[in-house]
Short mmCIF file of C-alpha atoms in Angstrom, two decimals:
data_model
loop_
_atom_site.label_atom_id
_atom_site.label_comp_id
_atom_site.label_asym_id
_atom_site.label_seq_id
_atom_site.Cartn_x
_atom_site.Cartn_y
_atom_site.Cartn_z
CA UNK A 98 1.54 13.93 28.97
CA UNK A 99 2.10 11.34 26.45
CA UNK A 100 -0.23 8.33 25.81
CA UNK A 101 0.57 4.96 25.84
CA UNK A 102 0.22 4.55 22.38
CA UNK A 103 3.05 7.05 21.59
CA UNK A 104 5.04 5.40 24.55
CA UNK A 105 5.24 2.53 24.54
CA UNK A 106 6.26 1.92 20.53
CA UNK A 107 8.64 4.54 21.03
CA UNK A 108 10.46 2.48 23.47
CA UNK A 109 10.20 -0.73 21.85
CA UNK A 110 12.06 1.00 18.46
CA UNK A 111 14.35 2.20 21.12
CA UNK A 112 15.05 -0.84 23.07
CA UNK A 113 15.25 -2.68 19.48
CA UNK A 114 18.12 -0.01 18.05
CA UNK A 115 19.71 -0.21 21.13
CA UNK A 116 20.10 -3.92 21.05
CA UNK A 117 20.93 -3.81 16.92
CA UNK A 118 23.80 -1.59 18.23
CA UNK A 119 25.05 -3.62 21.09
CA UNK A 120 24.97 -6.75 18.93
CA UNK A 121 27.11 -5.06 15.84
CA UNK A 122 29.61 -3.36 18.38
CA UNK A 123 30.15 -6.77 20.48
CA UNK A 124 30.95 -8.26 17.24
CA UNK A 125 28.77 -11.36 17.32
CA UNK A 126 27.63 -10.42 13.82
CA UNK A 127 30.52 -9.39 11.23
CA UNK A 128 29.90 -5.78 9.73
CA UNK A 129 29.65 -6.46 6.52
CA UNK A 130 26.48 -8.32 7.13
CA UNK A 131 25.01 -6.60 9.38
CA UNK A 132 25.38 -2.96 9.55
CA UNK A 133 24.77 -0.63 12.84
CA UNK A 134 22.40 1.48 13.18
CA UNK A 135 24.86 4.42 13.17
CA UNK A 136 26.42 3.34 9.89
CA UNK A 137 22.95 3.21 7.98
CA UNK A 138 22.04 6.55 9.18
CA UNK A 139 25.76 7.52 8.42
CA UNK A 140 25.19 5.89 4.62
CA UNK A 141 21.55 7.43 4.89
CA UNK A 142 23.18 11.15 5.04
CA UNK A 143 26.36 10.97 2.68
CA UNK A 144 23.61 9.42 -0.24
CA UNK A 145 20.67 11.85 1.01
CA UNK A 146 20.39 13.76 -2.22
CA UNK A 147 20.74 10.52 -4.52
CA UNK A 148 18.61 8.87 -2.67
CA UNK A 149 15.89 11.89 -2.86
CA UNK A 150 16.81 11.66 -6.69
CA UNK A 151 15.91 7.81 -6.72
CA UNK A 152 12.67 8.30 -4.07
CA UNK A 153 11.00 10.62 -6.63
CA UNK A 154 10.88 8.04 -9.30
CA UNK A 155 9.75 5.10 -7.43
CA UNK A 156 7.41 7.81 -5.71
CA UNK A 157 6.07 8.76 -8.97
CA UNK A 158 5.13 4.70 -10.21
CA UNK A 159 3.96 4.28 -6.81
CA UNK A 160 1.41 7.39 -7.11
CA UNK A 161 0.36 6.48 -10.79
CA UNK A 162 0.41 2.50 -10.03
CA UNK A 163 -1.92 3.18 -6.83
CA UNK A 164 -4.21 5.81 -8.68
CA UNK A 165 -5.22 3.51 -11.68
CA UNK A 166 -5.17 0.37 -9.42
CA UNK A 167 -7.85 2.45 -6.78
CA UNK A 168 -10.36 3.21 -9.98
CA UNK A 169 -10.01 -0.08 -11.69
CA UNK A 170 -11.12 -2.02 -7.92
CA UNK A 171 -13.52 0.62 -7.65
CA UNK A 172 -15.27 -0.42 -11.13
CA UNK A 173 -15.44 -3.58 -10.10
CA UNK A 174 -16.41 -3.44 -7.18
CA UNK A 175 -19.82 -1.88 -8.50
CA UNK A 176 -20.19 -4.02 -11.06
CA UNK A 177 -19.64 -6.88 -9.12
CA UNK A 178 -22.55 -5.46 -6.86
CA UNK A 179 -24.50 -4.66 -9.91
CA UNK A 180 -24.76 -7.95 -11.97
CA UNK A 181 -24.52 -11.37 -9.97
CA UNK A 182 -23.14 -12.87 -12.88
CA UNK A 183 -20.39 -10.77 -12.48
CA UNK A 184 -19.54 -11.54 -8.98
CA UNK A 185 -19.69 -14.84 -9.45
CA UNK A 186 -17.07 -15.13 -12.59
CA UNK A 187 -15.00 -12.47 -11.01
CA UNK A 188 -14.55 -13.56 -7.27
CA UNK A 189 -12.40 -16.70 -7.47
CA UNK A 190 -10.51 -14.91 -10.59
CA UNK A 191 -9.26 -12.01 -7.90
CA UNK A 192 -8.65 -14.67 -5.89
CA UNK A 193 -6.64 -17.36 -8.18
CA UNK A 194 -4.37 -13.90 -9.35
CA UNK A 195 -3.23 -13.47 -5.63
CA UNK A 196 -1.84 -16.92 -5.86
CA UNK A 197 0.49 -15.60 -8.37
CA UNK A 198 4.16 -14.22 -7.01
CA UNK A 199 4.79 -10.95 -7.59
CA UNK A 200 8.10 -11.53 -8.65
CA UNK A 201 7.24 -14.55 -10.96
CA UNK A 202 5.14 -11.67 -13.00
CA UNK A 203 7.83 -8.97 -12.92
CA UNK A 204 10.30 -10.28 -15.73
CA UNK A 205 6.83 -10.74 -17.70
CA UNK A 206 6.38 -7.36 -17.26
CA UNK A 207 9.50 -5.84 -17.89
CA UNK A 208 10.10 -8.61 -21.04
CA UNK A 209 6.44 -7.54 -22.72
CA UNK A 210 6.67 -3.97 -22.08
CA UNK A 211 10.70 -2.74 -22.07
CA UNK A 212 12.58 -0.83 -18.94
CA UNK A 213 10.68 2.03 -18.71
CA UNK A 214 7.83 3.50 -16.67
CA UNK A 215 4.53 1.49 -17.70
CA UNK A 216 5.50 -1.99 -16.73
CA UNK A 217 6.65 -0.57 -13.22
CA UNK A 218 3.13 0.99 -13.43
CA UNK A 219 1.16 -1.88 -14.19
CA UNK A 220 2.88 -4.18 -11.30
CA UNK A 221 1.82 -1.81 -8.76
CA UNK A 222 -1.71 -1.36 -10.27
CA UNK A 223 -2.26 -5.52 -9.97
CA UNK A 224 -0.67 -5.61 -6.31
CA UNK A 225 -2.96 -2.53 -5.42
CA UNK A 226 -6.45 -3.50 -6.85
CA UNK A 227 -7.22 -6.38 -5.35
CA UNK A 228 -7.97 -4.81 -1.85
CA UNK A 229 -9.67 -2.05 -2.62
CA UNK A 230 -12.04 -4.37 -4.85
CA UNK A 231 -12.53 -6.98 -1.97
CA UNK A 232 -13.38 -4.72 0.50
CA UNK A 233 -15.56 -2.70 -1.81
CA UNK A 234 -17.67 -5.63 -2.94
CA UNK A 235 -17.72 -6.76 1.10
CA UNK A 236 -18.72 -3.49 1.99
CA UNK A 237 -21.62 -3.04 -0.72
CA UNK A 238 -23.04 -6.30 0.58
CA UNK A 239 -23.23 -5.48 4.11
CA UNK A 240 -25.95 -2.49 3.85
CA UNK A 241 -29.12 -3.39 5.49
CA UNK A 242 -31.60 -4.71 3.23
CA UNK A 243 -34.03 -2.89 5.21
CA UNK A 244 -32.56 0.03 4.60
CA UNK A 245 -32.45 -0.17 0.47
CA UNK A 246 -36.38 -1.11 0.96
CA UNK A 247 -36.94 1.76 2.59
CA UNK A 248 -34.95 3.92 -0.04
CA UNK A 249 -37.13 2.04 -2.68
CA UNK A 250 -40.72 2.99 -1.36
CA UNK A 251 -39.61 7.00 -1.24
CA UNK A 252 -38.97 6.37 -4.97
CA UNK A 253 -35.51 6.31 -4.73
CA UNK A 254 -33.21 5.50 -7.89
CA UNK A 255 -30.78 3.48 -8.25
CA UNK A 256 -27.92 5.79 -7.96
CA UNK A 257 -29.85 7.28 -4.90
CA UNK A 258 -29.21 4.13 -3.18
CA UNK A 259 -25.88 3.49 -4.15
CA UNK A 260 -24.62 6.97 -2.82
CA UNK A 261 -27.12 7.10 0.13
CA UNK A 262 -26.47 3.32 1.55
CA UNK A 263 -24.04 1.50 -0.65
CA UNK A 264 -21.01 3.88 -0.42
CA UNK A 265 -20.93 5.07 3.36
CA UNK A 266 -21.43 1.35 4.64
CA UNK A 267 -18.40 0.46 2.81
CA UNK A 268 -16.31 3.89 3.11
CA UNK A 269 -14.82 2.14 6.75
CA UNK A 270 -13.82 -0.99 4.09
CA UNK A 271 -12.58 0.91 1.77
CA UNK A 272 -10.45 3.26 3.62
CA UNK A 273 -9.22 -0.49 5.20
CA UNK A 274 -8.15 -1.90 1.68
CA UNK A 275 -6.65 1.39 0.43
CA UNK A 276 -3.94 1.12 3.31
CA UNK A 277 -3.20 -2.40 2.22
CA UNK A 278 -2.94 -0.95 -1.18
CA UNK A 279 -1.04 2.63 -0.49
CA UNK A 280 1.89 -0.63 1.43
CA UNK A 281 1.65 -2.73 -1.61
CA UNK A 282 2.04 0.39 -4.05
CA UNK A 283 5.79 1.15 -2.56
CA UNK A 284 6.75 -2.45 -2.11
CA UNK A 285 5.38 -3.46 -6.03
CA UNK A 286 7.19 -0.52 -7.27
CA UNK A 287 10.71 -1.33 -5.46
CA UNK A 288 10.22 -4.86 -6.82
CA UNK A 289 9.61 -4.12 -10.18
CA UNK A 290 12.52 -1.96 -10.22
CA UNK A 291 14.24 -4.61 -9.19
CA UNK A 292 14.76 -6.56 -12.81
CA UNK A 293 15.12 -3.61 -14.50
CA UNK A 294 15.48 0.03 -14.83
CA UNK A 295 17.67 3.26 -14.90
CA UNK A 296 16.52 5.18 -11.88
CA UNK A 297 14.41 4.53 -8.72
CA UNK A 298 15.16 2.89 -5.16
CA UNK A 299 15.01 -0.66 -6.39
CA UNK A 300 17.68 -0.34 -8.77
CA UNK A 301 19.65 1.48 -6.62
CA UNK A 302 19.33 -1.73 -3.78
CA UNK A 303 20.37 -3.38 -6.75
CA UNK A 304 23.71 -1.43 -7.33
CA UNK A 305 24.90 -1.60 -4.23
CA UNK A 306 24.13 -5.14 -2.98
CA UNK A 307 26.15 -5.83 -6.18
CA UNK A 308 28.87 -4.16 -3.99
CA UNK A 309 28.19 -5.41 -1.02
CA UNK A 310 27.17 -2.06 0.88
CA UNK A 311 24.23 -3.30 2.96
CA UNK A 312 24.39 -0.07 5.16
CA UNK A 313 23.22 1.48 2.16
CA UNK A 314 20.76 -1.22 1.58
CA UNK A 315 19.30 -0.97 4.93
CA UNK A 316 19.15 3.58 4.56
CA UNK A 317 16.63 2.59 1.26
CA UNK A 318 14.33 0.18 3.80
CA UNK A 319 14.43 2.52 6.73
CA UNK A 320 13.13 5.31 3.45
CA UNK A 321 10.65 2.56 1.85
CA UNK A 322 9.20 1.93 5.65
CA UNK A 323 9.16 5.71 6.56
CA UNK A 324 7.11 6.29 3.40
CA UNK A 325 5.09 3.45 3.61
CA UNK A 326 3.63 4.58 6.94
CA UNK A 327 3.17 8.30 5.29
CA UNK A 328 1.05 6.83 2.68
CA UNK A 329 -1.09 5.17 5.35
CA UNK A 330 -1.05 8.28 7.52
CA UNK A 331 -2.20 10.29 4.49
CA UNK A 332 -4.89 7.53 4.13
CA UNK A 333 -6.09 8.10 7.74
CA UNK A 334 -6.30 11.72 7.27
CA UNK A 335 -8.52 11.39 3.95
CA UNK A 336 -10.98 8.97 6.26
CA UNK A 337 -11.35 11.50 8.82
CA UNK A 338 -12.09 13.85 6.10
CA UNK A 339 -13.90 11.48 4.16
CA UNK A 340 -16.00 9.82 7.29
CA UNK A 341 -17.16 12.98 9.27
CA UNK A 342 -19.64 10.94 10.95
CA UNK A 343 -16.75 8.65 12.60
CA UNK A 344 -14.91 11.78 14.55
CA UNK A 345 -18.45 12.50 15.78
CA UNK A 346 -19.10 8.86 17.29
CA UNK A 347 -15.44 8.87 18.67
CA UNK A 348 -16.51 12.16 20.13
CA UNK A 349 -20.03 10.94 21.47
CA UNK A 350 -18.20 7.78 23.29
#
């Protein structure tokens, strides 16, 4: 029998189409600003294969963007942990550059470094880094100093008790940020597309709110949300693969 957990949010998204419908059928919002559900999946199939076309591109900055933005937190991260110094400089930079809109830095982006792939690329590595970074250097600071003493009088090295302590106290972290970031890595690149570009979900939104065709609009959310929660999914299923000791304490409880 079905939990409540896949129950009960299946019938809120039911309960919540089925009032979007009612609402655009009554007519107490005009169609052309507010689509029904039926038309966006409608616009959703006729555009299915240029859609797919446009997915793969703003798939493929997403994937690169989130890759390089992953290792460059991760760097930090450690040296953050590593040198005080470096913490302490660092920390309330991070901080000060999520202050900054992401669209404010876009046309930057796109004005230093063309139309093409790398400024798409490097939006969705600065949206994506910051995360992973914070809850990295959170993480690396919450092992038990008793612990890393203990590690120290069996001669351990350094790297011992970075691999041994330091990295699965703040895997749970981690795997926490990285779903912020796999979100932001879909959202950055649609945004980025946004100001400029040939191919990719964000310039088609761009084409046809130009025309006014918001069921179409709405098909590329309802694809950006579907593949937003994949990403996080996929993150989920790395943790369980990742964590082995987790599924064992979920098992023991």
């Amino acid at each position: 029998m079905p939990s409540k957990r896949v129950v009960a949010p299946t019938f809120a998204v039911a309960g919540l189409l089925a009032v979007w419908q009612l609402v655009c059928t009554a007519g107490f919002v005009p169609n052309f600003m507010l689509p029904s559900p039926v038309e966006v999946v409608q616009a959703l199939v006729k555009d299915f294969s240029l859609l797919m076309g446009h997915l793969a591109t703003t798939l493929a900055e997403a994937a690169i963007g989130l890759a390089i933005g992953v290792a460059v937190g991760f760097a930090f991260a450690v040296l953050m942990d590593k040198f005080e110094t470096f913490y302490l400089a660092l920390d309330p930079l991070l901080t000060v550059s999520q202050t900054v809109p992401t669209v404010a830095v876009a046309p930057l982006l796109v004005l230093w470094f063309g139309y093409g792939l790398l400024p798409k690329v490097l939006l969705v590595v600065l949206t994506t880094f910051f995360p992973v970074t914070v809850a990295l250097a959170s993480g690396f600071r919450s092992v038990d100093p008793d612990q890393i003493d203990l590690l120290r009088t069996m001669n351990a090295s350094e790297w011992q008790i970075f691999r041994y302590a330091k990295l699965p106290a703040a895997a749970d972290q981690f795997f926490s940020g990285l779903r912020i970031s796999a979100t932001y890595a879909i959202v950055g690149a649609v945004i980025s597309e946004w100001l400029g570009g040939f191919t990719g979900l964000g310039v088609y939104m761009t084409r046809v709110r130009k025309n006014f065709e918001y069921d179409r609009m709405f098909a590329v959310i309802i694809i950006t949300s579907a593949l937003s929660l994949a990403l996080m999914k996929g993150v989920d299923v790395l943790e369980r693969i990742c964590m082995p000791w987790k599924r064992a304490e979920r098992n023991d409880s």
